[in-house]
XYZ file of N, CA and C in Angstrom:
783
model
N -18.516 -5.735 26.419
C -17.966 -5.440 25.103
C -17.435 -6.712 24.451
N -18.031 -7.064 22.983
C -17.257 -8.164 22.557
C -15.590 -8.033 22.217
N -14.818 -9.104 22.717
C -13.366 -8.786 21.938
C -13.908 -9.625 20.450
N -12.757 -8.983 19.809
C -12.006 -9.172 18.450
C -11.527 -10.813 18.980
N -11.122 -11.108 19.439
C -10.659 -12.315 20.057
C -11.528 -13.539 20.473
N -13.061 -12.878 20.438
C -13.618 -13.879 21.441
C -13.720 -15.179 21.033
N -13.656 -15.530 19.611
C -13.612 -16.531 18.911
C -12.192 -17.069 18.219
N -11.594 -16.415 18.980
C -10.003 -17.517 18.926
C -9.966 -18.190 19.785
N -8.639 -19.145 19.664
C -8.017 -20.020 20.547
C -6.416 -20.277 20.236
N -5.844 -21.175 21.017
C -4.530 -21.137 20.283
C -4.715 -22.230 19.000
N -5.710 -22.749 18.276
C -5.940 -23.198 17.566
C -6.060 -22.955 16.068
N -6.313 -21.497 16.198
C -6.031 -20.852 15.450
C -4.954 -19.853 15.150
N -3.816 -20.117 15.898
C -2.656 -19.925 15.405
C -1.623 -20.473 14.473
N -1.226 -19.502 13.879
C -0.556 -20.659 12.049
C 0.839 -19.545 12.351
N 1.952 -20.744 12.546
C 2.941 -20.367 13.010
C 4.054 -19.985 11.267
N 3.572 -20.118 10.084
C 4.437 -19.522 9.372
C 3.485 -18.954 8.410
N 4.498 -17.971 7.602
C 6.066 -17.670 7.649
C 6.076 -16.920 8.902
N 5.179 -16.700 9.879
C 5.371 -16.251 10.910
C 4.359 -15.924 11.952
N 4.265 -16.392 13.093
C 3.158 -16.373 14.170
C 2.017 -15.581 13.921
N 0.559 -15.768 13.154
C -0.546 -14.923 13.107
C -1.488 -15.650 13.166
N -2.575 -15.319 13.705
C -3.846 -15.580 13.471
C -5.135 -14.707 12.626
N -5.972 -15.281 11.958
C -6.712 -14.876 10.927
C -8.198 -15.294 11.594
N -9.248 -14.549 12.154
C -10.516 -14.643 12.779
C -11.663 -13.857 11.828
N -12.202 -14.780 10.501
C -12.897 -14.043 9.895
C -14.524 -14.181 10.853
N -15.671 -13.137 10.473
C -16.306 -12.912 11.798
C -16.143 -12.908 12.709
N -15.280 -11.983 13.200
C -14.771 -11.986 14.453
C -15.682 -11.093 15.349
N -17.003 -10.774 15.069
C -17.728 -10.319 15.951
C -19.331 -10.826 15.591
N -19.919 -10.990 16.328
C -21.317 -11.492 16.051
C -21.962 -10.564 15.021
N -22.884 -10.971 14.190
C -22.900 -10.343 12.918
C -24.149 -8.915 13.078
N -25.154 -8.966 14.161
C -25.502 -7.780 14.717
C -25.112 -6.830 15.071
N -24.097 -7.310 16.121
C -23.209 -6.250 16.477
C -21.727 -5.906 15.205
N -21.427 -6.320 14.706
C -20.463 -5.917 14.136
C -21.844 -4.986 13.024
N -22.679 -5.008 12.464
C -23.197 -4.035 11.922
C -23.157 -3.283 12.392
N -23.655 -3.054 13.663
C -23.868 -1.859 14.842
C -22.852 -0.964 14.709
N -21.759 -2.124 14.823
C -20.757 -0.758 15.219
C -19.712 -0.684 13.596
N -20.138 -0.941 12.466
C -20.096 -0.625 11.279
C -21.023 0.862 10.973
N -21.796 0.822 11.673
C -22.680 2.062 11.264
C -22.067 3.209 11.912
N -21.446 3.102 13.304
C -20.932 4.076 14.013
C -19.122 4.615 13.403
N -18.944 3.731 12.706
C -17.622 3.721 12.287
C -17.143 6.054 12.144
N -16.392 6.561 12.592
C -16.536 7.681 12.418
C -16.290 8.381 11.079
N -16.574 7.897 10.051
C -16.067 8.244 8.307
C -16.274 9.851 8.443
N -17.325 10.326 9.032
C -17.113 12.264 9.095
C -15.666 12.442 9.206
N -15.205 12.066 10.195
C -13.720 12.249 10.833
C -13.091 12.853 9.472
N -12.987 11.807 9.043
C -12.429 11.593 7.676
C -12.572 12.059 6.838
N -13.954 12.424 6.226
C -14.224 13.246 5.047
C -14.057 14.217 4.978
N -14.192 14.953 6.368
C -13.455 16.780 6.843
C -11.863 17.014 6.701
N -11.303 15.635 6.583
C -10.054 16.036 7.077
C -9.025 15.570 5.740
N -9.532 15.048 4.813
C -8.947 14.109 3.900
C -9.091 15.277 2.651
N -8.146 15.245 1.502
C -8.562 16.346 0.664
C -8.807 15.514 -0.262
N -9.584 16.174 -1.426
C -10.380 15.177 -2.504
C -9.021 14.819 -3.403
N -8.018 15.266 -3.697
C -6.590 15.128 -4.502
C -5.855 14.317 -3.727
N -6.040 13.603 -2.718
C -5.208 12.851 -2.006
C -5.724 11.468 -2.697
N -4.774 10.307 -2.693
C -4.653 9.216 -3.831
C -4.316 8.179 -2.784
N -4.891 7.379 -1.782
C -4.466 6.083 -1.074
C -3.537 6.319 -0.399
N -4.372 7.318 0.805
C -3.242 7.695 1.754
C -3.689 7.455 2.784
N -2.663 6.507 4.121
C -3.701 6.085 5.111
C -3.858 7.646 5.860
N -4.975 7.558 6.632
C -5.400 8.710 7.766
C -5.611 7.764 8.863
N -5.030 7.943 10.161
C -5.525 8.118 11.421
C -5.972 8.486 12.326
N -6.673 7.843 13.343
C -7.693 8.848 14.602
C -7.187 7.979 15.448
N -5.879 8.488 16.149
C -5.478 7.580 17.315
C -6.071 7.567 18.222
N -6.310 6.591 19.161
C -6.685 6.568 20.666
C -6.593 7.567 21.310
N -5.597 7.974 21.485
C -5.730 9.210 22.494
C -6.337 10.289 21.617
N -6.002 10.689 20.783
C -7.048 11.984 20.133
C -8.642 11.579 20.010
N -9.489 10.326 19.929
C -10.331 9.726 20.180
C -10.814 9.822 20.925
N -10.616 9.771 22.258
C -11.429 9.942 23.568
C -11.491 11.243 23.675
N -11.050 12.096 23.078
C -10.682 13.598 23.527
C -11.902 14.116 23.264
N -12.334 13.920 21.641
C -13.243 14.013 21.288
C -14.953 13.838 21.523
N -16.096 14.284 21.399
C -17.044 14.626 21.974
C -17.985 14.264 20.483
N -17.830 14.035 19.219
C -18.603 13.752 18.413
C -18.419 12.331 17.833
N -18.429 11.476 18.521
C -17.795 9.803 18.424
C -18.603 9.069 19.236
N -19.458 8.497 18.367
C -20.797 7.552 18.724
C -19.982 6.663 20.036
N -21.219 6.526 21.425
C -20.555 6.060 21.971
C -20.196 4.011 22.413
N -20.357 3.754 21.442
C -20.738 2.349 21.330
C -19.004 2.785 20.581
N -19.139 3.292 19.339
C -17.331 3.154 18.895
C -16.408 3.290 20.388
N -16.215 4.242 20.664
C -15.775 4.771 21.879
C -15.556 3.559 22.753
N -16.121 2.557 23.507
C -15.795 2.228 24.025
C -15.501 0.291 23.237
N -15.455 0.448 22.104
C -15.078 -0.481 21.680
C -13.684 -0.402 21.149
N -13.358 1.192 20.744
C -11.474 1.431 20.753
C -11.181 1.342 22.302
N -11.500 2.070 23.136
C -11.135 1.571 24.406
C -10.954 0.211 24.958
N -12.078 -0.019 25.223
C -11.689 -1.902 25.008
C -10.532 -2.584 24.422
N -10.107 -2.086 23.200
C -9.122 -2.798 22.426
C -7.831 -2.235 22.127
N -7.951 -1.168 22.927
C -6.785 -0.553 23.884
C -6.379 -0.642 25.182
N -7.114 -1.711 25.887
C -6.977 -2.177 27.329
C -5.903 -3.387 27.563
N -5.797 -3.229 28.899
C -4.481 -4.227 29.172
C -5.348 -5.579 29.316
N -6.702 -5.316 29.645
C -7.050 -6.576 29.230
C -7.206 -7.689 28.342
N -7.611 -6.834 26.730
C -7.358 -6.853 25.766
C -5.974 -7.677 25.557
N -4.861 -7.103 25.830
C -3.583 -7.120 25.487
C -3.400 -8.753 26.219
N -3.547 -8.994 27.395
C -3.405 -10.393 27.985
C -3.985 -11.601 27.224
N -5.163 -11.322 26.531
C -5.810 -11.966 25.927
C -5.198 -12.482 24.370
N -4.315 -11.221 24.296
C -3.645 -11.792 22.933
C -1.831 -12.477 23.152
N -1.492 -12.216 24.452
C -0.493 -12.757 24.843
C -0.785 -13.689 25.773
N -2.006 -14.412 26.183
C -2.367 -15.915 26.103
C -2.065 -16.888 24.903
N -2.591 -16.288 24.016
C -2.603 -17.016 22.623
C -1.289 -17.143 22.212
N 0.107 -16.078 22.278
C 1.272 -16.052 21.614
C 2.287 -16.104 22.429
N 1.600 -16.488 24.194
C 2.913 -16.332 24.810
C 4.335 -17.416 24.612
N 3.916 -18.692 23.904
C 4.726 -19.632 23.902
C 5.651 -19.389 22.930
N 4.862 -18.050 21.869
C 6.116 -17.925 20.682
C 6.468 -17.125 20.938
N 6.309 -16.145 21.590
C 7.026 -14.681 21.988
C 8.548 -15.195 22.732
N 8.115 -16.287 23.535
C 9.641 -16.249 24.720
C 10.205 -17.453 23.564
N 9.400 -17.887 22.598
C 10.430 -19.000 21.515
C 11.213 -17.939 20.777
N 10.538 -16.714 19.958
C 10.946 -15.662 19.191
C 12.131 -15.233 19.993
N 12.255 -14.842 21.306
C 12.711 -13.656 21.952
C 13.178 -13.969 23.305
N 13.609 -15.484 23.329
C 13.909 -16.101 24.870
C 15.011 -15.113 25.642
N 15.660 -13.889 25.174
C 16.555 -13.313 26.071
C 15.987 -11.724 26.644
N 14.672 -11.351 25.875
C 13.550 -10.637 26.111
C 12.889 -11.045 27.772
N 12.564 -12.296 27.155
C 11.033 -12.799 28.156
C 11.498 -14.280 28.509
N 11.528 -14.353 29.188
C 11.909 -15.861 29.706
C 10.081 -17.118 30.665
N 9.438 -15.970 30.983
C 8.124 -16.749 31.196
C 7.217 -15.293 30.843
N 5.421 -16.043 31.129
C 4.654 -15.283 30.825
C 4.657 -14.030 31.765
N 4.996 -14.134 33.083
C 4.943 -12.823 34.201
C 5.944 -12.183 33.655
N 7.017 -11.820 32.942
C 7.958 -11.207 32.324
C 7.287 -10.050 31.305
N 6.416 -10.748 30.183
C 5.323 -10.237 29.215
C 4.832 -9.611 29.849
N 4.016 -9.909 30.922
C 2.479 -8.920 30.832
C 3.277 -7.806 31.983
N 4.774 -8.324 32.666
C 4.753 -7.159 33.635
C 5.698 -5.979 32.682
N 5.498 -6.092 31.797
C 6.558 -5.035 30.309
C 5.290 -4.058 30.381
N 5.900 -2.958 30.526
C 5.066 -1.568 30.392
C 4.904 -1.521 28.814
N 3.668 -2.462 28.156
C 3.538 -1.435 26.692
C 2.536 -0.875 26.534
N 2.625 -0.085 25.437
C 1.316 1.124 25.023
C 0.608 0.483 24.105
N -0.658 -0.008 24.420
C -1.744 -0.638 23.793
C -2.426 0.409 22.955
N -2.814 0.501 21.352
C -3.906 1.088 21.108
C -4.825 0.758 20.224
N -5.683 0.839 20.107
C -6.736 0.571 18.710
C -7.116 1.788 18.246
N -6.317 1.708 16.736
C -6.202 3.109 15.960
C -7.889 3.112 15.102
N -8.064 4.099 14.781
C -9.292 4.160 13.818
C -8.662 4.618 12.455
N -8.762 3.980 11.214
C -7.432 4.390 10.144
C -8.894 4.084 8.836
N -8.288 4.860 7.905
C -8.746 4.345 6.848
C -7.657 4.864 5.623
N -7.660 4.432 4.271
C -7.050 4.524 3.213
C -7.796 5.685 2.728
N -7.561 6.665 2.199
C -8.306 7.510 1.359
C -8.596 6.938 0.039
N -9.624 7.407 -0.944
C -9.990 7.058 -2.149
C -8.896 6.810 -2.833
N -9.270 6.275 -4.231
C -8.044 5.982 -5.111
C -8.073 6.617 -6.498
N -7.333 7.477 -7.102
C -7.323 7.996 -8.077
C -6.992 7.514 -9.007
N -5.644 6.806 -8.574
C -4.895 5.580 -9.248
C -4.442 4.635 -9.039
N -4.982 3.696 -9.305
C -4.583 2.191 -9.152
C -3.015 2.149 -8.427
N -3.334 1.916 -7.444
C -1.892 2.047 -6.390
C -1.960 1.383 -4.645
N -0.810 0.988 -4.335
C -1.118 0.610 -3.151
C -0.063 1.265 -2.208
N -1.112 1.165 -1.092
C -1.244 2.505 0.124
C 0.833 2.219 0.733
N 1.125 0.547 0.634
C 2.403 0.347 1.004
C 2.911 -1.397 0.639
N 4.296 -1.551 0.196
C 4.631 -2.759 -0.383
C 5.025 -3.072 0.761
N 5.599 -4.472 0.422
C 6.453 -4.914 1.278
C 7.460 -4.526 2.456
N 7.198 -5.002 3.650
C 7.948 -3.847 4.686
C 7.692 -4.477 5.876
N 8.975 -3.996 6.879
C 9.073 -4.987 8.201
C 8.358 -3.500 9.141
N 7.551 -4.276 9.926
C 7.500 -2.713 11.201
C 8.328 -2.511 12.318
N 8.652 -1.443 12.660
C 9.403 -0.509 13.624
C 9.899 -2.285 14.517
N 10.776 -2.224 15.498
C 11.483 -3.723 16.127
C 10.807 -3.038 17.571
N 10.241 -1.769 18.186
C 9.529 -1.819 19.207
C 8.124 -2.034 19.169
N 7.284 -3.130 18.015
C 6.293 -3.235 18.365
C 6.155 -4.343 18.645
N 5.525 -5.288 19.968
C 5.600 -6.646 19.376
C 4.836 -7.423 18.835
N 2.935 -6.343 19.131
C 1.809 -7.452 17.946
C 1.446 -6.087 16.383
N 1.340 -6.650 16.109
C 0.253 -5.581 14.917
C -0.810 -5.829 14.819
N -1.980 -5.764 14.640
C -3.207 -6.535 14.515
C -4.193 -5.339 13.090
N -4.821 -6.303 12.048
C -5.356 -4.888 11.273
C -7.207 -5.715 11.351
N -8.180 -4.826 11.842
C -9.328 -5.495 11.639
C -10.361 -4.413 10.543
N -10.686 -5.731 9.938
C -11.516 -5.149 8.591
C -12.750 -4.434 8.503
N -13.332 -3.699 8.412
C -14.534 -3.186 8.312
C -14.916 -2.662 6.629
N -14.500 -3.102 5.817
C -15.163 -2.960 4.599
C -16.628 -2.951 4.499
N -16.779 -1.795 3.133
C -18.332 -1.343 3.837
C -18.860 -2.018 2.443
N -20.475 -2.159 2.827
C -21.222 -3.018 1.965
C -21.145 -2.118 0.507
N -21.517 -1.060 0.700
C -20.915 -0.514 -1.207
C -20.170 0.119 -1.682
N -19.174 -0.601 -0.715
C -17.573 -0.524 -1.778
C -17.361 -1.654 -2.329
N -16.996 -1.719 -3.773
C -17.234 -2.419 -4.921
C -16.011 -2.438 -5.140
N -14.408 -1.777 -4.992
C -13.523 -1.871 -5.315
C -12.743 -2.799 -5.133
N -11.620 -3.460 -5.559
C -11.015 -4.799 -5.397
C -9.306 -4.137 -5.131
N -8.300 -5.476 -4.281
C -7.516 -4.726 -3.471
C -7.649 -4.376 -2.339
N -6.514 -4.293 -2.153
C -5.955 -3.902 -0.151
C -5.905 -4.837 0.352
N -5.865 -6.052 0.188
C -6.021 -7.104 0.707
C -4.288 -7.119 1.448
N -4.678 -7.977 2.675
C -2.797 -8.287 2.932
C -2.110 -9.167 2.781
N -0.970 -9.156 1.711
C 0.027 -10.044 1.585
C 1.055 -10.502 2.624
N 1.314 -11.701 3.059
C 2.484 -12.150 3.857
C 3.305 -12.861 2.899
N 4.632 -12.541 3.618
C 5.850 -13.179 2.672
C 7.267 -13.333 3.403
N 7.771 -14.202 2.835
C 8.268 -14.777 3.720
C 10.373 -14.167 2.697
N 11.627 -14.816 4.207
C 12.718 -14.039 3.462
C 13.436 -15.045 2.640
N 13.675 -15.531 1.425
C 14.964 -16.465 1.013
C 15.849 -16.682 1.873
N 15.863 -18.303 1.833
C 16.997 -18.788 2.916
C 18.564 -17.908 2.588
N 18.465 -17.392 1.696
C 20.632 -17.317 1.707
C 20.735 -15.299 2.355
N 19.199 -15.001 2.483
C 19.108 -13.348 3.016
C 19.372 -13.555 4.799
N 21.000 -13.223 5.311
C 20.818 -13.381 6.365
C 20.605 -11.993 7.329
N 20.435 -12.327 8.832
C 19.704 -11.027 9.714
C 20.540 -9.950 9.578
N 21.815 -9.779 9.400
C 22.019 -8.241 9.203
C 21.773 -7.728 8.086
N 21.764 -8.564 6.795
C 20.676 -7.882 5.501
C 19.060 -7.593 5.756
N 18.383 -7.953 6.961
C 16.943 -8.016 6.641
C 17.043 -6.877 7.641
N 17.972 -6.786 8.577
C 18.115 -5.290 9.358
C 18.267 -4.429 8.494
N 19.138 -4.273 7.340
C 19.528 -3.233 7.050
C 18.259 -3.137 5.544
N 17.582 -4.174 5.307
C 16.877 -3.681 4.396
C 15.159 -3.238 4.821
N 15.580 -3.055 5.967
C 13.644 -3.188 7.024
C 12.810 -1.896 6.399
N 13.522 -1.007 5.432
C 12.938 0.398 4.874
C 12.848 0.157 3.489
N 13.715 -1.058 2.977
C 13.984 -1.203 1.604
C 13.992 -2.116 1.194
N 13.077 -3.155 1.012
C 12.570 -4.473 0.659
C 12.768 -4.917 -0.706
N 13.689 -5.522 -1.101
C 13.902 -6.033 -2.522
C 12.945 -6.978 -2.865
N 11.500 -7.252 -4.081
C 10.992 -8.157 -4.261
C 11.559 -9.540 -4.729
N 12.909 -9.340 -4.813
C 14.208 -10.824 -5.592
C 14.640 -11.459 -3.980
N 14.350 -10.475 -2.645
C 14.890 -10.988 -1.654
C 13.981 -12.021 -0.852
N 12.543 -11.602 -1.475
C 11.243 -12.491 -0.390
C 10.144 -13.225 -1.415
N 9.663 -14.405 -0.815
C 8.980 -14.951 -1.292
C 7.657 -14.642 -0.743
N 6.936 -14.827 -1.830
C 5.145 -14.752 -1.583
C 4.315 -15.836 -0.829
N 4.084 -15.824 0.175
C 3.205 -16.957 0.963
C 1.606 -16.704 1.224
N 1.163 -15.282 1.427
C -0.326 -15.794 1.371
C -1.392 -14.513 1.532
N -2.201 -14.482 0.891
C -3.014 -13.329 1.027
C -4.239 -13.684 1.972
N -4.520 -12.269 2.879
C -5.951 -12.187 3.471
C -6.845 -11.105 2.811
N -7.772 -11.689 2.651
C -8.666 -10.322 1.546
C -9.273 -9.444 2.925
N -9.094 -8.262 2.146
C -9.830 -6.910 2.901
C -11.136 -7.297 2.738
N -11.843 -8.121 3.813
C -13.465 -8.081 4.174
C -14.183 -7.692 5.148
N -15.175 -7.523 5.247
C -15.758 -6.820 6.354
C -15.521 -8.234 7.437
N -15.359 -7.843 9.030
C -15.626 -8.240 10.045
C -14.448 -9.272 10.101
N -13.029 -9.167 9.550
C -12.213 -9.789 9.741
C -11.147 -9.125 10.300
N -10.457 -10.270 11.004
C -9.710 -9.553 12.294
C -8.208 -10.494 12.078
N -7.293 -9.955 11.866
C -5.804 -10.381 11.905
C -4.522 -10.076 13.248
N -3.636 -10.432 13.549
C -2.854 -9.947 14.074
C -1.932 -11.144 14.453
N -0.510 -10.418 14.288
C 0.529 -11.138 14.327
C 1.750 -10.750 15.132
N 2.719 -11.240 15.230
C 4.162 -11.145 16.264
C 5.060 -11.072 15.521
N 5.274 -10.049 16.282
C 6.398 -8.445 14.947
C 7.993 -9.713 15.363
N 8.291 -9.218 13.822
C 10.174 -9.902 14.290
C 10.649 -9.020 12.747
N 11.525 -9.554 12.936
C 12.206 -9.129 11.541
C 11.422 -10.714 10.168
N 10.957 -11.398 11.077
C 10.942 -12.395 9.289
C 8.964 -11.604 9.322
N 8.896 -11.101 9.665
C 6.731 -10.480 9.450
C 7.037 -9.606 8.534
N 7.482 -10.130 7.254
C 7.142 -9.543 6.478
C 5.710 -9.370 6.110
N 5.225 -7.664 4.975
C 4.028 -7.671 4.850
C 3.299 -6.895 4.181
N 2.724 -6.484 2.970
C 2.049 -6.151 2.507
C 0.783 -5.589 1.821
N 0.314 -4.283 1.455
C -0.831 -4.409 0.899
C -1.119 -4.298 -0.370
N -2.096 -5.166 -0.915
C -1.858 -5.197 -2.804
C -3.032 -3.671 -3.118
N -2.515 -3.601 -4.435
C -2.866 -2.476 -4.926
C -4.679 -2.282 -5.112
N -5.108 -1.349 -4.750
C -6.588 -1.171 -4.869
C -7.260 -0.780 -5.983
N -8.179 -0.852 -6.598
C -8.791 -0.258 -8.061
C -9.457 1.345 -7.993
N -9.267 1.845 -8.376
C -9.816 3.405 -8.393
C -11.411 3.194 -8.135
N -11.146 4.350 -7.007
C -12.645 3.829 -6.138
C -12.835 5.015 -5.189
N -14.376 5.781 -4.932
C -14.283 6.675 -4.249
C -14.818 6.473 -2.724
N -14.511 4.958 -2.625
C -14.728 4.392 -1.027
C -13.529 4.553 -0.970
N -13.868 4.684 1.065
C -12.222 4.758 1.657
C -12.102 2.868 2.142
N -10.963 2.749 2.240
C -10.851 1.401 3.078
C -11.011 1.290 4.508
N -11.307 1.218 5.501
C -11.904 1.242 6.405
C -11.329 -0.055 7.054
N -10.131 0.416 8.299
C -9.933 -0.396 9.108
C -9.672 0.036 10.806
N -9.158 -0.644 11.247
C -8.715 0.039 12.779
C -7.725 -0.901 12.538
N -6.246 -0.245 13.203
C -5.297 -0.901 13.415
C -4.496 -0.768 15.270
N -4.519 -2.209 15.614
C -3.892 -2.693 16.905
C -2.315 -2.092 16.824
N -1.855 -1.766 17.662
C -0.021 -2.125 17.760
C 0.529 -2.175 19.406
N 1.255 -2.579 19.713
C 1.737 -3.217 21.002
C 2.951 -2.744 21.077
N 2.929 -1.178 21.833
C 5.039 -0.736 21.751
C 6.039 -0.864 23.396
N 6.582 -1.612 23.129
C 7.839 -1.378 23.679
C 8.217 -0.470 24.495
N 8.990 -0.381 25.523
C 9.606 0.564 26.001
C 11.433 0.220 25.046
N 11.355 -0.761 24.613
C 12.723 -0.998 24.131
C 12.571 -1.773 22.978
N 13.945 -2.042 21.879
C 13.866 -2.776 20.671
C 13.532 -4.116 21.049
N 12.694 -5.024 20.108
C 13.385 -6.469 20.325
C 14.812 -7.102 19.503
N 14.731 -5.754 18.566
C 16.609 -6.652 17.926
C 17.508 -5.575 18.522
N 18.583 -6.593 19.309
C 19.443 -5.647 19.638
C 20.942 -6.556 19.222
N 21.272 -5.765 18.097
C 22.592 -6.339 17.565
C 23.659 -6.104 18.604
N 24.308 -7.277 18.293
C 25.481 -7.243 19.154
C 26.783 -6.376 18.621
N 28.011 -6.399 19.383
C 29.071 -5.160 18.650
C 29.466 -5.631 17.066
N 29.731 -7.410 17.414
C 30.263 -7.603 15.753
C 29.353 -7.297 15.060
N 27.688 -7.448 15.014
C 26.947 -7.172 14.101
C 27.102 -5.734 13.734
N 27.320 -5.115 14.894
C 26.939 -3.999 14.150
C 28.028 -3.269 13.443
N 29.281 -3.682 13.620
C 30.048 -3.329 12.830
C 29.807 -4.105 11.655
N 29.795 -5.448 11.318
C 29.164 -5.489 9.928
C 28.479 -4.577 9.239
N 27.056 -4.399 9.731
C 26.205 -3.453 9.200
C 26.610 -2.244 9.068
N 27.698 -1.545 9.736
C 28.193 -0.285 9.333
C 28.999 -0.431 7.597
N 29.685 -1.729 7.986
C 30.367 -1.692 6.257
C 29.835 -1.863 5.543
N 28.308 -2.603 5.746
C 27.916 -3.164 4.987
C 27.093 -1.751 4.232
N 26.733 -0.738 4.865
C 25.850 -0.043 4.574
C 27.245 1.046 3.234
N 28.294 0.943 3.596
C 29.331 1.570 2.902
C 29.412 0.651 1.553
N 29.512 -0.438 1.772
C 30.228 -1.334 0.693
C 29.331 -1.458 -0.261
N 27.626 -1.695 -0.039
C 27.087 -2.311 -0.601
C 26.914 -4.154 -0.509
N 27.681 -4.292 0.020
C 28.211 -5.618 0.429
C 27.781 -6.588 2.071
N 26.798 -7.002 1.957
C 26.178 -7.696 2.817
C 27.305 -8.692 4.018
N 27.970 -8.814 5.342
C 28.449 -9.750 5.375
C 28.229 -10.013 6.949
């Protein structure tokens, strides 16, 4: 099975505004047709209602294998990229920033890979667009994941523009118990804009969750293609922010006062 990976290195890691790598063709261009054709869009079209407006849908891993009408070339390419093998392969590449990010987490690489997490490769797509809108703004993810990864499969006649992903980064004077307490509620006056990846076919992203991964998707044009991706995530048995007592009494007033301190 090819990885998503096979054509990285740590060379292609770009450490701001925050640890990701960007692998456009990330699969040989035969096979990534191949398994463009198998992509399961039925899933989707049964299950999605025609009045729904840029809403993601998922086919998680585990409901995936369950299933019995799922070409089997897909099948074992979400498997694959739900494997712990998989997972080593991407904490080769990030182990030096994970224990830089998180030195009271992980102190060496046998620390990482011996952490019980739940690997999966989701099968997701955006539903059509009625109205010019995007699926989600700016926003930190959950503090028990520690990679995200989103890989592209845009299909050859979708013509619509959008979805692409924005990264952005926080203003120096926004400090960590404001970016805790705003991780649901992202002020656009609080973050700066650093860089877009366009939604293309056969491109493969993924990055190392913290509180500064900020992240975005820009708005799509009314279009009766779905967006078409699979999304990676890497969970935890535990948070990686764990405020200490003064913090968190800050953040209790702070959430009263209005008043950040």
């Amino acid at each position: 099975m090819q990885s998503l990976l096979n054509k990285a290195n740590k060379t292609h890691l770009i450490k701001e505004p925050f640890p990701h790598i960007i692998i456009e063709d990330a699969l040989d261009l035969s096979f990534y047709e191949e398994l463009s054709s198998k992509f399961p869009i039925d899933f989707f079209y049964k299950n999605c209602s025609p009045s729904e407006n840029n809403i993601r849908k998922d086919l998680l891993h585990k409901d995936l294998i369950l299933r019995d009408d799922i070409d089997k070339l897909w099948m074992d390419f979400v498997n694959y990229h739900s494997s712990n093998e998989f997972y080593r392969e991407i904490i080769n590449i990030f182990k030096n920033e994970i224990i830089q990010y998180y030195p009271s987490k992980f102190s060496n690489i046998n620390e990482i890979l011996d952490t019980e997490s739940k690997n999966q490769l989701s099968t997701c797509v955006n539903t059509q667009v009625l109205e010019y809108s995007s699926v989600r703004g700016a926003h930190l993810d959950n503090m028990n994941k520690l990679f995200t990864g989103l890989f592209y499969l845009k299909h050859k006649d979708d013509f619509s523009t959008g979805g692409d992903l924005e990264l952005f980064s926080w203003k120096k004077n926004i400090s960590v118990n404001k970016k805790r307490l705003s991780i649901n509620d992202i002020k656009m006056e609080d973050i700066n804009f650093e860089k877009t990846i366009k939604y293309k076919p056969n491109t493969f992203l993924i990055f190392l969750n913290s509180l500064n991964s900020l992240h975005g998707v820009t708005p799509r044009s009314v279009t009766k293609s779905f967006r078409r991706m699979c999304v990676f995530t890497s969970k935890l048995p535990f948070s990686l922010d764990n405020p200490n007592i003064l913090d968190r009494i800050k953040i209790k007033i702070s959430k009263y006062s209005n008043h950040f301190v």
